[in-house]
JSON list of N, CA and C in Angstrom, two decimals:
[
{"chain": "A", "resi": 6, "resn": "UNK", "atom": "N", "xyz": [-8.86, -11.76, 0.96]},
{"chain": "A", "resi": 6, "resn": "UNK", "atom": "CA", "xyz": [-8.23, -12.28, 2.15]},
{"chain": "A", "resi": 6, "resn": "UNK", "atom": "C", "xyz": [-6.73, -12.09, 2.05]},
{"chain": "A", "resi": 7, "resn": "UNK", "atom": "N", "xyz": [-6.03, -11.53, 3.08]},
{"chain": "A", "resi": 7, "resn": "UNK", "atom": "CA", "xyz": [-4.98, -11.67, 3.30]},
{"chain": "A", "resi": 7, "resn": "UNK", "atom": "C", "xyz": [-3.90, -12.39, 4.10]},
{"chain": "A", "resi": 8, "resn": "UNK", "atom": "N", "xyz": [-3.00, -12.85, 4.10]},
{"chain": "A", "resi": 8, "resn": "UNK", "atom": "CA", "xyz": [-2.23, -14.02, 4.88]},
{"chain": "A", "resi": 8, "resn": "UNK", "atom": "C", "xyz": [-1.20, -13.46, 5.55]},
{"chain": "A", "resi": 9, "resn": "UNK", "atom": "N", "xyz": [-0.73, -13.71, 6.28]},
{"chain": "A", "resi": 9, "resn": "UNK", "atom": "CA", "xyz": [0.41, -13.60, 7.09]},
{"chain": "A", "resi": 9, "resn": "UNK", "atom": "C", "xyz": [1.20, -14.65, 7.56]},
{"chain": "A", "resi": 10, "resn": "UNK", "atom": "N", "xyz": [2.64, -14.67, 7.77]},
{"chain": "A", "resi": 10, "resn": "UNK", "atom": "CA", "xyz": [2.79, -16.15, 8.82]},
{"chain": "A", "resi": 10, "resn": "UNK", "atom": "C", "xyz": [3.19, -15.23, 9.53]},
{"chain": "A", "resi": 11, "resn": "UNK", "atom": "N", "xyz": [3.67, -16.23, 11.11]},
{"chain": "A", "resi": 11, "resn": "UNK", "atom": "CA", "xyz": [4.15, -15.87, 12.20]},
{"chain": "A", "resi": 11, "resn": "UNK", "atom": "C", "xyz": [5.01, -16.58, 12.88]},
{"chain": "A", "resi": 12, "resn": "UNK", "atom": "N", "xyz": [6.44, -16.48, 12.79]},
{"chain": "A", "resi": 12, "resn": "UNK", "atom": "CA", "xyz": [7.27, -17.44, 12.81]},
{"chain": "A", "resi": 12, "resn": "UNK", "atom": "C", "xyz": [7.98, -17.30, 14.60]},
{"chain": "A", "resi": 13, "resn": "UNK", "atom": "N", "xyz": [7.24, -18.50, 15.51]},
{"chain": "A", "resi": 13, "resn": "UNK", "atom": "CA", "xyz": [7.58, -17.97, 16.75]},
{"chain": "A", "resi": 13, "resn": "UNK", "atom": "C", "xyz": [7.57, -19.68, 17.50]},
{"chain": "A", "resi": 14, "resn": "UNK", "atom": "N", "xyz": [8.21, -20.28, 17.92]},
{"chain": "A", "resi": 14, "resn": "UNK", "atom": "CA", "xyz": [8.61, -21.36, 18.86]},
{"chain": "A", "resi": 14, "resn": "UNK", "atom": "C", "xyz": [7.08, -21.93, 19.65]},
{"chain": "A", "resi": 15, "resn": "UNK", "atom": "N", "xyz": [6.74, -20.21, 20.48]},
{"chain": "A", "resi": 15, "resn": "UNK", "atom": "CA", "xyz": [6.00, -20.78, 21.39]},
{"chain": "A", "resi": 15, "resn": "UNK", "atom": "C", "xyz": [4.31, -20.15, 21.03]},
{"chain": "A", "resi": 16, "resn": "UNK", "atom": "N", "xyz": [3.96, -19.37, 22.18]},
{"chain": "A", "resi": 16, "resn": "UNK", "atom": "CA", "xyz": [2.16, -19.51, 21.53]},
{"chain": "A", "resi": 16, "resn": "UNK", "atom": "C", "xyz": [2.34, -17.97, 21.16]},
{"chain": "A", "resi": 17, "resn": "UNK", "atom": "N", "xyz": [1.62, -17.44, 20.30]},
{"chain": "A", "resi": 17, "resn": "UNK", "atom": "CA", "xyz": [1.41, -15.81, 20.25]},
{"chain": "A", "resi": 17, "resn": "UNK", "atom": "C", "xyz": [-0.01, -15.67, 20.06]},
{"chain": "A", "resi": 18, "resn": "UNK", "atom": "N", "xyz": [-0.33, -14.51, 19.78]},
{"chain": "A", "resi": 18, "resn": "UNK", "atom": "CA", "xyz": [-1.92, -13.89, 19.64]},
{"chain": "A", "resi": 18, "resn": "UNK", "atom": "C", "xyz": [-1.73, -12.65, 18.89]},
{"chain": "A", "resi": 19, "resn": "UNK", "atom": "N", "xyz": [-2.78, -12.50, 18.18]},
{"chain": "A", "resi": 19, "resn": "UNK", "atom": "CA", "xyz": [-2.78, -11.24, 17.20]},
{"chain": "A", "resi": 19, "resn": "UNK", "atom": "C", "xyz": [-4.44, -10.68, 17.60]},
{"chain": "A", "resi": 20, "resn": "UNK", "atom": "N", "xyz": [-4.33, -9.21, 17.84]},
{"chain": "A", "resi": 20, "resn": "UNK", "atom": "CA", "xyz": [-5.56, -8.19, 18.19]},
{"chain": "A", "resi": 20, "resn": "UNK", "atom": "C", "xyz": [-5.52, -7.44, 16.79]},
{"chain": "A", "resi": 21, "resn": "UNK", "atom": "N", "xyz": [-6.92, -7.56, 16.77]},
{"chain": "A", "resi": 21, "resn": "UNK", "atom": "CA", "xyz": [-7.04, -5.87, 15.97]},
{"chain": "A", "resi": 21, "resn": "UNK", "atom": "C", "xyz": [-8.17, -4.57, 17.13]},
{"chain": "A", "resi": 22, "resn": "UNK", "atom": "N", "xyz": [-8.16, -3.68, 16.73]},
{"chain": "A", "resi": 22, "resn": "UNK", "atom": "CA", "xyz": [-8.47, -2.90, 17.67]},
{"chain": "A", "resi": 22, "resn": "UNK", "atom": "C", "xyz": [-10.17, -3.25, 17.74]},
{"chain": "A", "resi": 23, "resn": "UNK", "atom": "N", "xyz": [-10.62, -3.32, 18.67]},
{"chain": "A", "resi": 23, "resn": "UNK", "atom": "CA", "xyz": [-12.58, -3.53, 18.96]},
{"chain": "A", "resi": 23, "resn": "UNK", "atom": "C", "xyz": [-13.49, -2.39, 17.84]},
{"chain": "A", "resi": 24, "resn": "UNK", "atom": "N", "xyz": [-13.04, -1.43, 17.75]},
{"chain": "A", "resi": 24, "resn": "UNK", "atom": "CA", "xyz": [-13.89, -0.50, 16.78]},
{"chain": "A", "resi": 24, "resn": "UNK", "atom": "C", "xyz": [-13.47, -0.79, 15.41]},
{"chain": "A", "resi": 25, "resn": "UNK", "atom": "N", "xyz": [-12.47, -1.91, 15.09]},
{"chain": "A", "resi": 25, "resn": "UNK", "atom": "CA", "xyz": [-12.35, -1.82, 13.85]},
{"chain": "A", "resi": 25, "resn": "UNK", "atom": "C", "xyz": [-13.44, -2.83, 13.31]},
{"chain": "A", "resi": 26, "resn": "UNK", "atom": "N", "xyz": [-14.33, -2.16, 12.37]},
{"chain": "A", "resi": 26, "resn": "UNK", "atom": "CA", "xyz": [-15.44, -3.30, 11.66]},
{"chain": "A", "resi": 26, "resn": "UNK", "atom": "C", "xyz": [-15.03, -3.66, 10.16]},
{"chain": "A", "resi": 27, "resn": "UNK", "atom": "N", "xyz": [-13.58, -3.34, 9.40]},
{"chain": "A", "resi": 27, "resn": "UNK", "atom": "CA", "xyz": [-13.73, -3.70, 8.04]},
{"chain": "A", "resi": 27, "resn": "UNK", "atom": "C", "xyz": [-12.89, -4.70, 8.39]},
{"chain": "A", "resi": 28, "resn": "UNK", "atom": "N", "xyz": [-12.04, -5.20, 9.53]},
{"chain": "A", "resi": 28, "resn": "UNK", "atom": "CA", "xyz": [-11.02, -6.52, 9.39]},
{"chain": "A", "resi": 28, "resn": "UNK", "atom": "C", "xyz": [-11.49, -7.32, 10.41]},
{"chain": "A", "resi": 29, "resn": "UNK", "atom": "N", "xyz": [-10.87, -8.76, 9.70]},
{"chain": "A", "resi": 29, "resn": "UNK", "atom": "CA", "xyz": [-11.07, -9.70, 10.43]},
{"chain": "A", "resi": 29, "resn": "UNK", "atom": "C", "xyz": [-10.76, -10.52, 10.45]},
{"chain": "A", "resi": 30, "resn": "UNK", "atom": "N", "xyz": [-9.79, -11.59, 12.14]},
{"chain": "A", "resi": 30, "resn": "UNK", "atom": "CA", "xyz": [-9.15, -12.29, 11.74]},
{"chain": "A", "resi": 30, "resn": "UNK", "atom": "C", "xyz": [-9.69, -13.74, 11.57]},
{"chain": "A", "resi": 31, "resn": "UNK", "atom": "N", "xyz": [-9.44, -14.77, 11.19]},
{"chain": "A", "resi": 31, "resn": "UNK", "atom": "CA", "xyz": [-9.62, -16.14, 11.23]},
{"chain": "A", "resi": 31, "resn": "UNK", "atom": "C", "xyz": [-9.29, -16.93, 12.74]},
{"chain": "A", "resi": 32, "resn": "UNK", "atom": "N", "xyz": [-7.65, -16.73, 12.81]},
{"chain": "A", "resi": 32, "resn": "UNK", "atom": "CA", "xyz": [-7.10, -17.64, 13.73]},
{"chain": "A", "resi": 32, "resn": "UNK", "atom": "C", "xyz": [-6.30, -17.10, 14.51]},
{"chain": "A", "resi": 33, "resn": "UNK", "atom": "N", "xyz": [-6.93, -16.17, 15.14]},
{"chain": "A", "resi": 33, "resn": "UNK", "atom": "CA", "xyz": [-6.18, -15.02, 16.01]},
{"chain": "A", "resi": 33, "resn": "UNK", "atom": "C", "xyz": [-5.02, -15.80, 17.30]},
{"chain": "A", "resi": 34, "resn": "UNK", "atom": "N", "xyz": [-5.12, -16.59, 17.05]},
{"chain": "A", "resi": 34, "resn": "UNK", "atom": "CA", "xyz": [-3.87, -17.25, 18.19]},
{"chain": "A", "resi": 34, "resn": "UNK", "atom": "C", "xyz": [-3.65, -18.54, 17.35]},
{"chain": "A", "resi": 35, "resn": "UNK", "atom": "N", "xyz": [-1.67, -18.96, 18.27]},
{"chain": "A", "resi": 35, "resn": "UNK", "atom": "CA", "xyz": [-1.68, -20.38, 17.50]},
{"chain": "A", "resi": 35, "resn": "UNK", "atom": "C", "xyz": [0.16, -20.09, 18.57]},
{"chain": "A", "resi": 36, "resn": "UNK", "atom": "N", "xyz": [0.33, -21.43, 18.04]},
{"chain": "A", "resi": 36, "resn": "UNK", "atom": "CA", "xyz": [1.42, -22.30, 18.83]},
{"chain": "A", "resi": 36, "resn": "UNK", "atom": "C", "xyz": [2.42, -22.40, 17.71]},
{"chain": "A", "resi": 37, "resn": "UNK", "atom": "N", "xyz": [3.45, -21.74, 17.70]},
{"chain": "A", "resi": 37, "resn": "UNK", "atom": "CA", "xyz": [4.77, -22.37, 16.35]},
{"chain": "A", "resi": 37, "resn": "UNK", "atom": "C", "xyz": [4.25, -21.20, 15.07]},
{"chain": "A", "resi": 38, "resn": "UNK", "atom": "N", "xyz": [4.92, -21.78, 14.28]},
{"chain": "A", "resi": 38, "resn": "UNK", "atom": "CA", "xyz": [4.24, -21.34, 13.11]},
{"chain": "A", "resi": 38, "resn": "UNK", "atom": "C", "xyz": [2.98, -21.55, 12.55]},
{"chain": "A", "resi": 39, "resn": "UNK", "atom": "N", "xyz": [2.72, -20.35, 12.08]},
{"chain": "A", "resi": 39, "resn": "UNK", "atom": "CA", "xyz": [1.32, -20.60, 11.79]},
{"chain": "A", "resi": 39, "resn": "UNK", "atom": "C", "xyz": [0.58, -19.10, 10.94]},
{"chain": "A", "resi": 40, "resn": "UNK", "atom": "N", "xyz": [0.24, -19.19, 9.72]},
{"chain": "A", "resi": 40, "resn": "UNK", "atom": "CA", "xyz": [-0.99, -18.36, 9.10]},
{"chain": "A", "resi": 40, "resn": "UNK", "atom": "C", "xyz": [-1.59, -17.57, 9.53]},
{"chain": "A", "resi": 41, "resn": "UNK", "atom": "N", "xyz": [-1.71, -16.15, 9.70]},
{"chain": "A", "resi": 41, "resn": "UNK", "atom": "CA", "xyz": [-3.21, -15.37, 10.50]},
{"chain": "A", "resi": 41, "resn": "UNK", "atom": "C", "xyz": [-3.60, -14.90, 9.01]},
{"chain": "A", "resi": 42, "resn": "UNK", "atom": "N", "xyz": [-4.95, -15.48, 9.23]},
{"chain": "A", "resi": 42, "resn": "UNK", "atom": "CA", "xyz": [-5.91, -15.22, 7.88]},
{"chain": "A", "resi": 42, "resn": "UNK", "atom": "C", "xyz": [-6.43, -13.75, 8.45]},
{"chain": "A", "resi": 43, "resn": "UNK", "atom": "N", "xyz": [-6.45, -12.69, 7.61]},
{"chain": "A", "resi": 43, "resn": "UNK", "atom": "CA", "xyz": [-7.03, -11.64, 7.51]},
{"chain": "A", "resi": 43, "resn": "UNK", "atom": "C", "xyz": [-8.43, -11.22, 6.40]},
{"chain": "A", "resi": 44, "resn": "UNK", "atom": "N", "xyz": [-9.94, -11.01, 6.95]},
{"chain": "A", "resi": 44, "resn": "UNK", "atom": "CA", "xyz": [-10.77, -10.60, 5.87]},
{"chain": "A", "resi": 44, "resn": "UNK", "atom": "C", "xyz": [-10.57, -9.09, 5.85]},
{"chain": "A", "resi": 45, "resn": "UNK", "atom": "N", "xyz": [-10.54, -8.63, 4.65]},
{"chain": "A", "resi": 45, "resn": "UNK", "atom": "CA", "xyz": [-10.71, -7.34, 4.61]},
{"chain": "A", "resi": 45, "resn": "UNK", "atom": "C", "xyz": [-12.12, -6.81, 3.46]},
{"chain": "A", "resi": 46, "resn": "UNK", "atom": "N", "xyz": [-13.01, -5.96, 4.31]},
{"chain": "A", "resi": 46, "resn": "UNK", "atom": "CA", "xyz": [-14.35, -6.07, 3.86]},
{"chain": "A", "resi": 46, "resn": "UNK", "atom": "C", "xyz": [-13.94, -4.73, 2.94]},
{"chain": "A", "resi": 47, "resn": "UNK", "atom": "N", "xyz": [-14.99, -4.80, 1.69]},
{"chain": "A", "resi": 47, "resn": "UNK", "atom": "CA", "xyz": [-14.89, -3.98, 0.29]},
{"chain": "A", "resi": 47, "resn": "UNK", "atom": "C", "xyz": [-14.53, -2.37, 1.10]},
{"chain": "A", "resi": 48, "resn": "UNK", "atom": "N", "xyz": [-13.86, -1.32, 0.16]},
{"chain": "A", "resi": 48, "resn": "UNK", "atom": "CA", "xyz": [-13.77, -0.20, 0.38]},
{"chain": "A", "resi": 48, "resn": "UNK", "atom": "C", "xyz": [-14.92, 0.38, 0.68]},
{"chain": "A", "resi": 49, "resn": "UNK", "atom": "N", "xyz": [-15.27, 1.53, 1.34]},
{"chain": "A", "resi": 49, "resn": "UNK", "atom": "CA", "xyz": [-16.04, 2.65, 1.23]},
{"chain": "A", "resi": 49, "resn": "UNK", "atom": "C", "xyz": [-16.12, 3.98, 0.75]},
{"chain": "A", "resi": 50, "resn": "UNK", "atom": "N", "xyz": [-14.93, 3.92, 0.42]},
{"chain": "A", "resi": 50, "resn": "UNK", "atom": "CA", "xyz": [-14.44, 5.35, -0.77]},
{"chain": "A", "resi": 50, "resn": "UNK", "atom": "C", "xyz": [-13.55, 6.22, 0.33]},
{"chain": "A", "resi": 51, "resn": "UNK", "atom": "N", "xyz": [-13.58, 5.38, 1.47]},
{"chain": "A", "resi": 51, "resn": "UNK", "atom": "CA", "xyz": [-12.45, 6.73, 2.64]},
{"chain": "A", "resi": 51, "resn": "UNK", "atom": "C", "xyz": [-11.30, 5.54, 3.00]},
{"chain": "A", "resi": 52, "resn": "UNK", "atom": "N", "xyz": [-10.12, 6.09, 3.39]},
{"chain": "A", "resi": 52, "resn": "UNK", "atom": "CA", "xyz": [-9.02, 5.75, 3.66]},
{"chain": "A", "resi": 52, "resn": "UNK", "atom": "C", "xyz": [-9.05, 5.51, 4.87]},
{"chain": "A", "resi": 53, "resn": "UNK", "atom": "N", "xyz": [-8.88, 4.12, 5.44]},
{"chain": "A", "resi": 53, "resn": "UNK", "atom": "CA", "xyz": [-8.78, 4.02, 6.65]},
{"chain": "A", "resi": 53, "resn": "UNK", "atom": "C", "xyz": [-8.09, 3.08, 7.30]},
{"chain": "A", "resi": 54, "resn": "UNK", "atom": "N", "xyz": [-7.42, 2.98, 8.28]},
{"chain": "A", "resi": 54, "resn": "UNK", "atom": "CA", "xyz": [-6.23, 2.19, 8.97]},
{"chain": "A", "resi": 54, "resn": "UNK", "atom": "C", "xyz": [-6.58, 1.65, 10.11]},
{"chain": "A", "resi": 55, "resn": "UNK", "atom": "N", "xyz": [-5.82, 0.13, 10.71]},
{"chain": "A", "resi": 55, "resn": "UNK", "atom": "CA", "xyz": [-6.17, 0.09, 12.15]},
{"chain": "A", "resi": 55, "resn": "UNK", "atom": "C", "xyz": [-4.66, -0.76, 12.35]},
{"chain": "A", "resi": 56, "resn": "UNK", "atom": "N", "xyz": [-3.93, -1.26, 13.69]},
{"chain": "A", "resi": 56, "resn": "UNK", "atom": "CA", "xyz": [-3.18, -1.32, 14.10]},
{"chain": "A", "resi": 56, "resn": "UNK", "atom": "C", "xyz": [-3.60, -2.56, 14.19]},
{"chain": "A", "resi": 57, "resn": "UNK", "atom": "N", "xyz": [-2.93, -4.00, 13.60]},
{"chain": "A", "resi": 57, "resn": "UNK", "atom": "CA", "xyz": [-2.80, -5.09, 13.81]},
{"chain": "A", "resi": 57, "resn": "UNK", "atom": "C", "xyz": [-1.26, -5.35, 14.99]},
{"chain": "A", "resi": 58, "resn": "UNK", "atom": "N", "xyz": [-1.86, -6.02, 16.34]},
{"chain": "A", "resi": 58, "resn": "UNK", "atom": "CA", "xyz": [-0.63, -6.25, 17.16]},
{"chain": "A", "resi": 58, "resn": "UNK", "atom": "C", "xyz": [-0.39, -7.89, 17.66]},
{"chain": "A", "resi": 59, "resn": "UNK", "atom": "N", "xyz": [0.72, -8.24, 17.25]},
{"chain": "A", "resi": 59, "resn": "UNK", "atom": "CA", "xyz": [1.20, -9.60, 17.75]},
{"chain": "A", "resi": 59, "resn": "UNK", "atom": "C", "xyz": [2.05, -9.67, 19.02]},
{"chain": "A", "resi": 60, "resn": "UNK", "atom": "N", "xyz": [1.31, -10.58, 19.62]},
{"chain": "A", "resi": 60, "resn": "UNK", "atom": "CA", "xyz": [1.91, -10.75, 20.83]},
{"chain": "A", "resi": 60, "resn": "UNK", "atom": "C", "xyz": [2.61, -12.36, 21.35]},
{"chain": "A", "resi": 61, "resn": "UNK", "atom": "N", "xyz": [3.89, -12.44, 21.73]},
{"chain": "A", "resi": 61, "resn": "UNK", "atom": "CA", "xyz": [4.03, -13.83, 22.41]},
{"chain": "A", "resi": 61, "resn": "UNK", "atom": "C", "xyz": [4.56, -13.65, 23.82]},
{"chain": "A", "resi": 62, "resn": "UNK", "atom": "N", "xyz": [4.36, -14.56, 24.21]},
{"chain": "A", "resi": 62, "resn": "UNK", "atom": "CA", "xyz": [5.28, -14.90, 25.83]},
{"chain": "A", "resi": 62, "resn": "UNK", "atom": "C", "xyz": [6.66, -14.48, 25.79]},
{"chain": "A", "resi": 63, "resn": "UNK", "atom": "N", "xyz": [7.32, -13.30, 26.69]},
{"chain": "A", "resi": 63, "resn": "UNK", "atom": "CA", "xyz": [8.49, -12.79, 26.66]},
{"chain": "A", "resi": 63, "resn": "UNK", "atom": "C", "xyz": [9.33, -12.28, 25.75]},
{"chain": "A", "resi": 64, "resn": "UNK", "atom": "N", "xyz": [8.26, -12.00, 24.90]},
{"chain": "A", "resi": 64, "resn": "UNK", "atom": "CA", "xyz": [8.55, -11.05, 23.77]},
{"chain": "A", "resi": 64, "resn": "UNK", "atom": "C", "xyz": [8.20, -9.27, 23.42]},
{"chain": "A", "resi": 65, "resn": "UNK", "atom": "N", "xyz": [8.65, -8.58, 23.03]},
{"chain": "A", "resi": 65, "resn": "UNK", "atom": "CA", "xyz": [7.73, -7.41, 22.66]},
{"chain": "A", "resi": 65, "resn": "UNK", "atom": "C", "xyz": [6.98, -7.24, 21.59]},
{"chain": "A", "resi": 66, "resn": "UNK", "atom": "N", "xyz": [5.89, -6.84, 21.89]},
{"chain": "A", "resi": 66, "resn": "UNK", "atom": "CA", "xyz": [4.92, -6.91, 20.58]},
{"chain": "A", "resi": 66, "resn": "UNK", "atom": "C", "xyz": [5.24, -6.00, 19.54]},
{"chain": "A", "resi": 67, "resn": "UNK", "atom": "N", "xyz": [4.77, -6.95, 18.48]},
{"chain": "A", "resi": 67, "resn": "UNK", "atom": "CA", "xyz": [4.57, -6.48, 17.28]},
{"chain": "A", "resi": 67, "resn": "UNK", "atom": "C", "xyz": [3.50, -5.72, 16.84]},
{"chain": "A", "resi": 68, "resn": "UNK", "atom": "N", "xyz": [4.15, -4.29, 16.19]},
{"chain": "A", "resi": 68, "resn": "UNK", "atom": "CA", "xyz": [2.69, -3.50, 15.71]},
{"chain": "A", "resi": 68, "resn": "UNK", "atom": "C", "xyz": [2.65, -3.33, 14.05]},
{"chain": "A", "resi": 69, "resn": "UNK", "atom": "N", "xyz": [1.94, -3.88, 13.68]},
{"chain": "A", "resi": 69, "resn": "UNK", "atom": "CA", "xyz": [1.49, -4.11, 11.95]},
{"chain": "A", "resi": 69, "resn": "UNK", "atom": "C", "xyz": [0.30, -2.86, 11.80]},
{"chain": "A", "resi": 70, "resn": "UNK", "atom": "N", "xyz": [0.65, -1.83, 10.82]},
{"chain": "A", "resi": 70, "resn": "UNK", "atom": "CA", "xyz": [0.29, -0.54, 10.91]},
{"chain": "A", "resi": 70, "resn": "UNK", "atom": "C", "xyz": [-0.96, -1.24, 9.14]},
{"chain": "A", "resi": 71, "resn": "UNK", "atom": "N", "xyz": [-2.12, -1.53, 9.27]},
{"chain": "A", "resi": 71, "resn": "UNK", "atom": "CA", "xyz": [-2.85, -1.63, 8.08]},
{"chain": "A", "resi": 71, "resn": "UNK", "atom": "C", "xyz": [-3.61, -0.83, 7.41]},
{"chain": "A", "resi": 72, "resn": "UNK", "atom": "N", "xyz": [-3.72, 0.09, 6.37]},
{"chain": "A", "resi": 72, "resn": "UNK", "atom": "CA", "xyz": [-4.05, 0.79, 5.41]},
{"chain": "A", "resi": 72, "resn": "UNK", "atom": "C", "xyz": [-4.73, 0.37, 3.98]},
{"chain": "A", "resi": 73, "resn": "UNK", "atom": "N", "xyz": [-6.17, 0.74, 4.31]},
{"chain": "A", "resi": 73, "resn": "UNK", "atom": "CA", "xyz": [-6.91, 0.55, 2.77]},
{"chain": "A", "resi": 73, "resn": "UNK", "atom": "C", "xyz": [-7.11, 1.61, 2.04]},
{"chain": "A", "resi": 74, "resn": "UNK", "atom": "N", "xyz": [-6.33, 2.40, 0.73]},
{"chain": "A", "resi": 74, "resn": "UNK", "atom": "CA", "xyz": [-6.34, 3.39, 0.25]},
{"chain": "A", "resi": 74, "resn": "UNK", "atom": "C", "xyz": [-7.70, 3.31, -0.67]}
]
């Protein structure tokens, strides 16, 4: 498992893309600060990435580029 915080006043939300099946979040939204728990399921022997994006109210999103070598 991996952790993150997210240091933001008001509410945000974090996506990962729909076809991605090795991640997964816990607490994909939250108010203030707050933890996004990430599972990341065992390797398969191939290298593969998906685009974690945070979003808040009147902000521009954030794109978190994730890589399992």
């Amino acid at each position: 498992q991996v952790q993150m915080w997210v240091y933001y006043s008001g509410e945000w939300e974090v996506r990962l893309p729909e076809d991605c099946d090795w991640l997964s979040l816990k607490n994909p939204r939250g108010k203030g600060a707050g933890i996004i728990h990430l599972d990341v399921a065992a390797r398969t022997g191939v290298e593969r990435s998906a685009m974690l994006r945070v979003t808040a109210a009147g902000q521009k999103e954030v794109v978190i580029n994730i890589k399992q070598l």
